[in-house]
Amino acid sequence: ALRTNHHKEMAQPPPEARSLPSPPTDGITSLSYLPPESSSSLLASTSWDGHLRVHDTSSMSHVLSQSMEAGPLLSLATPSGSSIWT
């Protein structure tokens, strides 16, 4: 006899969408928590507007914004967690 599970799996609610202050004026190209392997609340981002931004996702605050003046920033790397490479 074939047994079936009559219990419906409860769907998880979707995560809450949150907006950070001072967002890019153009599309985000890369995101990384600093340092990447920790449970840090510092989130680095690069964007098509040529800015590197760091936000604190715990306090929902803007920490840093740096214009790289070289055109769009397409990616970022945080190899040690203490520096950001674009």
mmCIF file of N, CA and C in Angstrom, residues 1-85:
data_model
loop_
_atom_site.group_PDB
_atom_site.id
_atom_site.type_symbol
_atom_site.label_atom_id
_atom_site.label_comp_id
_atom_site.label_asym_id
_atom_site.label_seq_id
_atom_site.Cartn_x
_atom_site.Cartn_y
_atom_site.Cartn_z
ATOM 1 N N ALA A 1 0.835 -1.173 0.000
ATOM 2 C CA ALA A 1 0.000 0.000 0.000
ATOM 3 C C ALA A 1 0.879 1.236 0.000
ATOM 4 N N LEU A 2 0.504 2.207 -0.759
ATOM 5 C CA LEU A 2 1.240 3.454 -0.861
ATOM 6 C C LEU A 2 0.786 4.382 0.254
ATOM 7 N N ARG A 3 1.757 4.897 1.018
ATOM 8 C CA ARG A 3 1.431 5.824 2.108
ATOM 9 C C ARG A 3 1.714 7.246 1.646
ATOM 10 N N THR A 4 0.825 8.126 1.966
ATOM 11 C CA THR A 4 1.017 9.533 1.620
ATOM 12 C C THR A 4 0.958 10.353 2.891
ATOM 13 N N ASN A 5 1.631 11.450 2.870
ATOM 14 C CA ASN A 5 1.640 12.367 4.003
ATOM 15 C C ASN A 5 0.486 13.342 3.818
ATOM 16 N N HIS A 6 -0.465 13.274 4.731
ATOM 17 C CA HIS A 6 -1.641 14.134 4.626
ATOM 18 C C HIS A 6 -1.415 15.503 5.252
ATOM 19 N N HIS A 7 -0.271 15.689 5.895
ATOM 20 C CA HIS A 7 0.038 16.987 6.499
ATOM 21 C C HIS A 7 0.592 17.907 5.427
ATOM 22 N N LYS A 8 0.005 19.064 5.330
ATOM 23 C CA LYS A 8 0.535 20.049 4.397
ATOM 24 C C LYS A 8 1.691 20.770 5.075
ATOM 25 N N GLU A 9 2.773 20.933 4.338
ATOM 26 C CA GLU A 9 3.894 21.683 4.888
ATOM 27 C C GLU A 9 3.490 23.137 4.980
ATOM 28 N N MET A 10 3.775 23.724 6.145
ATOM 29 C CA MET A 10 3.454 25.137 6.323
ATOM 30 C C MET A 10 4.482 25.969 5.581
ATOM 31 N N ALA A 11 4.006 26.852 4.759
ATOM 32 C CA ALA A 11 4.902 27.728 4.007
ATOM 33 C C ALA A 11 5.495 28.773 4.942
ATOM 34 N N GLN A 12 6.775 28.980 4.804
ATOM 35 C CA GLN A 12 7.442 30.026 5.573
ATOM 36 C C GLN A 12 7.049 31.377 4.999
ATOM 37 N N PRO A 13 6.804 32.368 5.858
ATOM 38 C CA PRO A 13 6.511 33.691 5.310
ATOM 39 C C PRO A 13 7.764 34.241 4.632
ATOM 40 N N PRO A 14 7.598 35.055 3.613
ATOM 41 C CA PRO A 14 8.780 35.619 2.940
ATOM 42 C C PRO A 14 9.524 36.558 3.886
ATOM 43 N N PRO A 15 10.836 36.712 3.694
ATOM 44 C CA PRO A 15 11.581 37.634 4.549
ATOM 45 C C PRO A 15 11.094 39.062 4.341
ATOM 46 N N GLU A 16 11.227 39.848 5.363
ATOM 47 C CA GLU A 16 10.799 41.243 5.308
ATOM 48 C C GLU A 16 11.759 42.047 4.436
ATOM 49 N N ALA A 17 11.228 42.779 3.478
ATOM 50 C CA ALA A 17 12.046 43.661 2.638
ATOM 51 C C ALA A 17 12.332 44.930 3.423
ATOM 52 N N ARG A 18 13.588 45.324 3.452
ATOM 53 C CA ARG A 18 13.981 46.526 4.185
ATOM 54 C C ARG A 18 14.828 47.402 3.278
ATOM 55 N N SER A 19 14.674 48.705 3.402
ATOM 56 C CA SER A 19 15.459 49.663 2.623
ATOM 57 C C SER A 19 16.436 50.375 3.533
ATOM 58 N N LEU A 20 17.656 50.521 3.060
ATOM 59 C CA LEU A 20 18.682 51.225 3.821
ATOM 60 C C LEU A 20 18.716 52.690 3.422
ATOM 61 N N PRO A 21 19.178 53.571 4.314
ATOM 62 C CA PRO A 21 19.270 54.996 3.977
ATOM 63 C C PRO A 21 20.376 55.243 2.948
ATOM 64 N N SER A 22 20.265 56.312 2.213
ATOM 65 C CA SER A 22 21.255 56.721 1.204
ATOM 66 C C SER A 22 21.551 55.609 0.207
ATOM 67 N N PRO A 23 20.515 55.097 -0.451
ATOM 68 C CA PRO A 23 20.742 54.018 -1.417
ATOM 69 C C PRO A 23 21.427 54.556 -2.679
ATOM 70 N N PRO A 24 21.938 53.663 -3.512
ATOM 71 C CA PRO A 24 22.534 54.101 -4.776
ATOM 72 C C PRO A 24 21.494 54.786 -5.659
ATOM 73 N N THR A 25 21.977 55.647 -6.528
ATOM 74 C CA THR A 25 21.084 56.315 -7.478
ATOM 75 C C THR A 25 20.908 55.483 -8.738
ATOM 76 N N ASP A 26 21.608 54.348 -8.808
ATOM 77 C CA ASP A 26 21.516 53.432 -9.937
ATOM 78 C C ASP A 26 21.579 52.006 -9.393
ATOM 79 N N GLY A 27 21.581 51.010 -10.221
ATOM 80 C CA GLY A 27 21.522 49.618 -9.787
ATOM 81 C C GLY A 27 22.719 49.152 -8.973
ATOM 82 N N ILE A 28 22.456 48.301 -7.986
ATOM 83 C CA ILE A 28 23.502 47.686 -7.165
ATOM 84 C C ILE A 28 24.142 46.561 -7.972
ATOM 85 N N THR A 29 25.474 46.497 -7.958
ATOM 86 C CA THR A 29 26.190 45.474 -8.724
ATOM 87 C C THR A 29 26.787 44.390 -7.843
ATOM 88 N N SER A 30 27.026 44.683 -6.556
ATOM 89 C CA SER A 30 27.642 43.688 -5.683
ATOM 90 C C SER A 30 27.346 44.026 -4.225
ATOM 91 N N LEU A 31 27.191 42.964 -3.403
ATOM 92 C CA LEU A 31 26.956 43.115 -1.957
ATOM 93 C C LEU A 31 27.845 42.129 -1.208
ATOM 94 N N SER A 32 28.353 42.552 -0.041
ATOM 95 C CA SER A 32 29.136 41.641 0.793
ATOM 96 C C SER A 32 29.127 42.147 2.228
ATOM 97 N N TYR A 33 28.876 41.222 3.157
ATOM 98 C CA TYR A 33 29.020 41.584 4.573
ATOM 99 C C TYR A 33 30.491 41.605 4.925
ATOM 100 N N LEU A 34 30.883 42.467 5.866
ATOM 101 C CA LEU A 34 32.277 42.637 6.286
ATOM 102 C C LEU A 34 32.475 42.147 7.706
ATOM 103 N N PRO A 35 33.404 41.296 7.992
ATOM 104 C CA PRO A 35 34.019 40.374 7.035
ATOM 105 C C PRO A 35 33.005 39.331 6.605
ATOM 106 N N PRO A 36 33.196 38.751 5.429
ATOM 107 C CA PRO A 36 32.175 37.868 4.849
ATOM 108 C C PRO A 36 31.839 36.631 5.682
ATOM 109 N N GLU A 37 32.782 36.092 6.440
ATOM 110 C CA GLU A 37 32.542 34.844 7.172
ATOM 111 C C GLU A 37 31.911 35.048 8.546
ATOM 112 N N SER A 38 31.698 36.277 8.943
ATOM 113 C CA SER A 38 31.174 36.518 10.293
ATOM 114 C C SER A 38 29.698 36.885 10.245
ATOM 115 N N SER A 39 29.143 37.128 11.400
ATOM 116 C CA SER A 39 27.751 37.567 11.472
ATOM 117 C C SER A 39 27.705 39.089 11.630
ATOM 118 N N SER A 40 28.616 39.767 10.981
ATOM 119 C CA SER A 40 28.706 41.219 11.026
ATOM 120 C C SER A 40 27.446 41.864 10.468
ATOM 121 N N SER A 41 27.183 43.076 10.888
ATOM 122 C CA SER A 41 26.040 43.807 10.349
ATOM 123 C C SER A 41 26.484 44.878 9.359
ATOM 124 N N LEU A 42 27.783 44.939 9.027
ATOM 125 C CA LEU A 42 28.261 45.911 8.044
ATOM 126 C C LEU A 42 28.143 45.326 6.640
ATOM 127 N N LEU A 43 27.379 45.996 5.806
ATOM 128 C CA LEU A 43 27.110 45.540 4.452
ATOM 129 C C LEU A 43 27.719 46.522 3.460
ATOM 130 N N ALA A 44 28.667 46.043 2.638
ATOM 131 C CA ALA A 44 29.294 46.874 1.610
ATOM 132 C C ALA A 44 28.580 46.639 0.289
ATOM 133 N N SER A 45 28.463 47.702 -0.512
ATOM 134 C CA SER A 45 27.841 47.571 -1.823
ATOM 135 C C SER A 45 28.564 48.445 -2.840
ATOM 136 N N THR A 46 28.546 47.996 -4.090
ATOM 137 C CA THR A 46 29.003 48.807 -5.207
ATOM 138 C C THR A 46 27.825 48.969 -6.157
ATOM 139 N N SER A 47 27.918 49.985 -7.008
ATOM 140 C CA SER A 47 26.786 50.257 -7.887
ATOM 141 C C SER A 47 27.234 50.901 -9.189
ATOM 142 N N TRP A 48 26.282 50.966 -10.109
ATOM 143 C CA TRP A 48 26.515 51.578 -11.414
ATOM 144 C C TRP A 48 26.792 53.074 -11.291
ATOM 145 N N ASP A 49 26.422 53.712 -10.176
ATOM 146 C CA ASP A 49 26.681 55.153 -10.031
ATOM 147 C C ASP A 49 28.121 55.447 -9.598
ATOM 148 N N GLY A 50 28.976 54.410 -9.480
ATOM 149 C CA GLY A 50 30.395 54.611 -9.178
ATOM 150 C C GLY A 50 30.717 54.800 -7.713
ATOM 151 N N HIS A 51 29.783 54.476 -6.816
ATOM 152 C CA HIS A 51 30.012 54.642 -5.380
ATOM 153 C C HIS A 51 30.173 53.298 -4.669
ATOM 154 N N LEU A 52 31.016 53.316 -3.683
ATOM 155 C CA LEU A 52 31.129 52.235 -2.710
ATOM 156 C C LEU A 52 30.405 52.730 -1.465
ATOM 157 N N ARG A 53 29.502 51.929 -0.931
ATOM 158 C CA ARG A 53 28.755 52.316 0.275
ATOM 159 C C ARG A 53 28.870 51.217 1.316
ATOM 160 N N VAL A 54 28.866 51.632 2.576
ATOM 161 C CA VAL A 54 28.815 50.686 3.693
ATOM 162 C C VAL A 54 27.656 51.098 4.575
ATOM 163 N N HIS A 55 26.797 50.130 4.886
ATOM 164 C CA HIS A 55 25.651 50.351 5.769
ATOM 165 C C HIS A 55 25.739 49.399 6.956
ATOM 166 N N ASP A 56 25.211 49.833 8.076
ATOM 167 C CA ASP A 56 25.057 48.966 9.245
ATOM 168 C C ASP A 56 23.613 48.485 9.234
ATOM 169 N N THR A 57 23.421 47.190 8.970
ATOM 170 C CA THR A 57 22.066 46.664 8.843
ATOM 171 C C THR A 57 21.377 46.476 10.194
ATOM 172 N N SER A 58 22.130 46.475 11.287
ATOM 173 C CA SER A 58 21.514 46.383 12.614
ATOM 174 C C SER A 58 20.870 47.705 13.014
ATOM 175 N N SER A 59 21.609 48.792 12.815
ATOM 176 C CA SER A 59 21.089 50.106 13.197
ATOM 177 C C SER A 59 20.406 50.814 12.033
ATOM 178 N N MET A 60 20.405 50.158 10.842
ATOM 179 C CA MET A 60 19.798 50.738 9.645
ATOM 180 C C MET A 60 20.382 52.122 9.353
ATOM 181 N N SER A 61 21.731 52.218 9.436
ATOM 182 C CA SER A 61 22.382 53.508 9.226
ATOM 183 C C SER A 61 23.414 53.434 8.101
ATOM 184 N N HIS A 62 23.665 54.581 7.506
ATOM 185 C CA HIS A 62 24.667 54.739 6.459
ATOM 186 C C HIS A 62 25.989 55.045 7.150
ATOM 187 N N VAL A 63 27.021 54.246 6.903
ATOM 188 C CA VAL A 63 28.310 54.398 7.572
ATOM 189 C C VAL A 63 29.310 55.146 6.702
ATOM 190 N N LEU A 64 29.352 54.825 5.418
ATOM 191 C CA LEU A 64 30.388 55.373 4.540
ATOM 192 C C LEU A 64 29.896 55.394 3.110
ATOM 193 N N SER A 65 30.296 56.416 2.367
ATOM 194 C CA SER A 65 30.066 56.466 0.934
ATOM 195 C C SER A 65 31.308 57.050 0.295
ATOM 196 N N GLN A 66 31.830 56.376 -0.725
ATOM 197 C CA GLN A 66 33.042 56.838 -1.395
ATOM 198 C C GLN A 66 32.818 56.793 -2.891
ATOM 199 N N SER A 67 32.968 57.943 -3.548
ATOM 200 C CA SER A 67 32.886 57.974 -5.007
ATOM 201 C C SER A 67 34.252 57.589 -5.551
ATOM 202 N N MET A 68 34.280 56.595 -6.414
ATOM 203 C CA MET A 68 35.548 56.136 -6.959
ATOM 204 C C MET A 68 35.931 56.889 -8.232
ATOM 205 N N GLU A 69 35.037 57.682 -8.795
ATOM 206 C CA GLU A 69 35.280 58.545 -9.950
ATOM 207 C C GLU A 69 35.926 57.829 -11.127
ATOM 208 N N ALA A 70 35.633 56.550 -11.279
ATOM 209 C CA ALA A 70 36.195 55.778 -12.389
ATOM 210 C C ALA A 70 35.091 55.121 -13.202
ATOM 211 N N GLY A 71 33.863 55.590 -13.048
ATOM 212 C CA GLY A 71 32.742 54.971 -13.738
ATOM 213 C C GLY A 71 32.069 53.947 -12.848
ATOM 214 N N PRO A 72 31.230 53.119 -13.429
ATOM 215 C CA PRO A 72 30.489 52.118 -12.656
ATOM 216 C C PRO A 72 31.420 51.146 -11.930
ATOM 217 N N LEU A 73 31.032 50.753 -10.730
ATOM 218 C CA LEU A 73 31.760 49.724 -9.977
ATOM 219 C C LEU A 73 30.966 48.432 -10.127
ATOM 220 N N LEU A 74 31.562 47.439 -10.751
ATOM 221 C CA LEU A 74 30.830 46.228 -11.098
ATOM 222 C C LEU A 74 30.972 45.105 -10.088
ATOM 223 N N SER A 75 31.965 45.181 -9.203
ATOM 224 C CA SER A 75 32.134 44.116 -8.216
ATOM 225 C C SER A 75 32.975 44.625 -7.055
ATOM 226 N N LEU A 76 32.978 43.842 -5.987
ATOM 227 C CA LEU A 76 33.830 44.140 -4.847
ATOM 228 C C LEU A 76 34.326 42.837 -4.254
ATOM 229 N N ALA A 77 35.449 42.931 -3.546
ATOM 230 C CA ALA A 77 36.011 41.770 -2.855
ATOM 231 C C ALA A 77 36.480 42.232 -1.488
ATOM 232 N N THR A 78 36.299 41.380 -0.499
ATOM 233 C CA THR A 78 36.733 41.687 0.873
ATOM 234 C C THR A 78 37.565 40.510 1.391
ATOM 235 N N PRO A 79 38.771 40.323 0.832
ATOM 236 C CA PRO A 79 39.549 39.125 1.156
ATOM 237 C C PRO A 79 39.911 38.977 2.634
ATOM 238 N N SER A 80 40.189 40.069 3.309
ATOM 239 C CA SER A 80 40.570 39.954 4.727
ATOM 240 C C SER A 80 39.486 40.469 5.654
ATOM 241 N N GLY A 81 38.494 41.142 5.098
ATOM 242 C CA GLY A 81 37.452 41.727 5.922
ATOM 243 C C GLY A 81 37.830 43.109 6.439
ATOM 244 N N SER A 82 39.119 43.477 6.337
ATOM 245 C CA SER A 82 39.545 44.789 6.811
ATOM 246 C C SER A 82 39.754 45.770 5.661
ATOM 247 N N SER A 83 39.627 45.301 4.430
ATOM 248 C CA SER A 83 39.747 46.169 3.270
ATOM 249 C C SER A 83 38.720 45.748 2.224
ATOM 250 N N ILE A 84 38.374 46.711 1.380
ATOM 251 C CA ILE A 84 37.410 46.470 0.312
ATOM 252 C C ILE A 84 38.101 46.816 -1.006
ATOM 253 N N TRP A 85 38.097 45.887 -1.928
ATOM 254 C CA TRP A 85 38.670 46.085 -3.248
ATOM 255 C C TRP A 85 37.547 46.177 -4.270
#
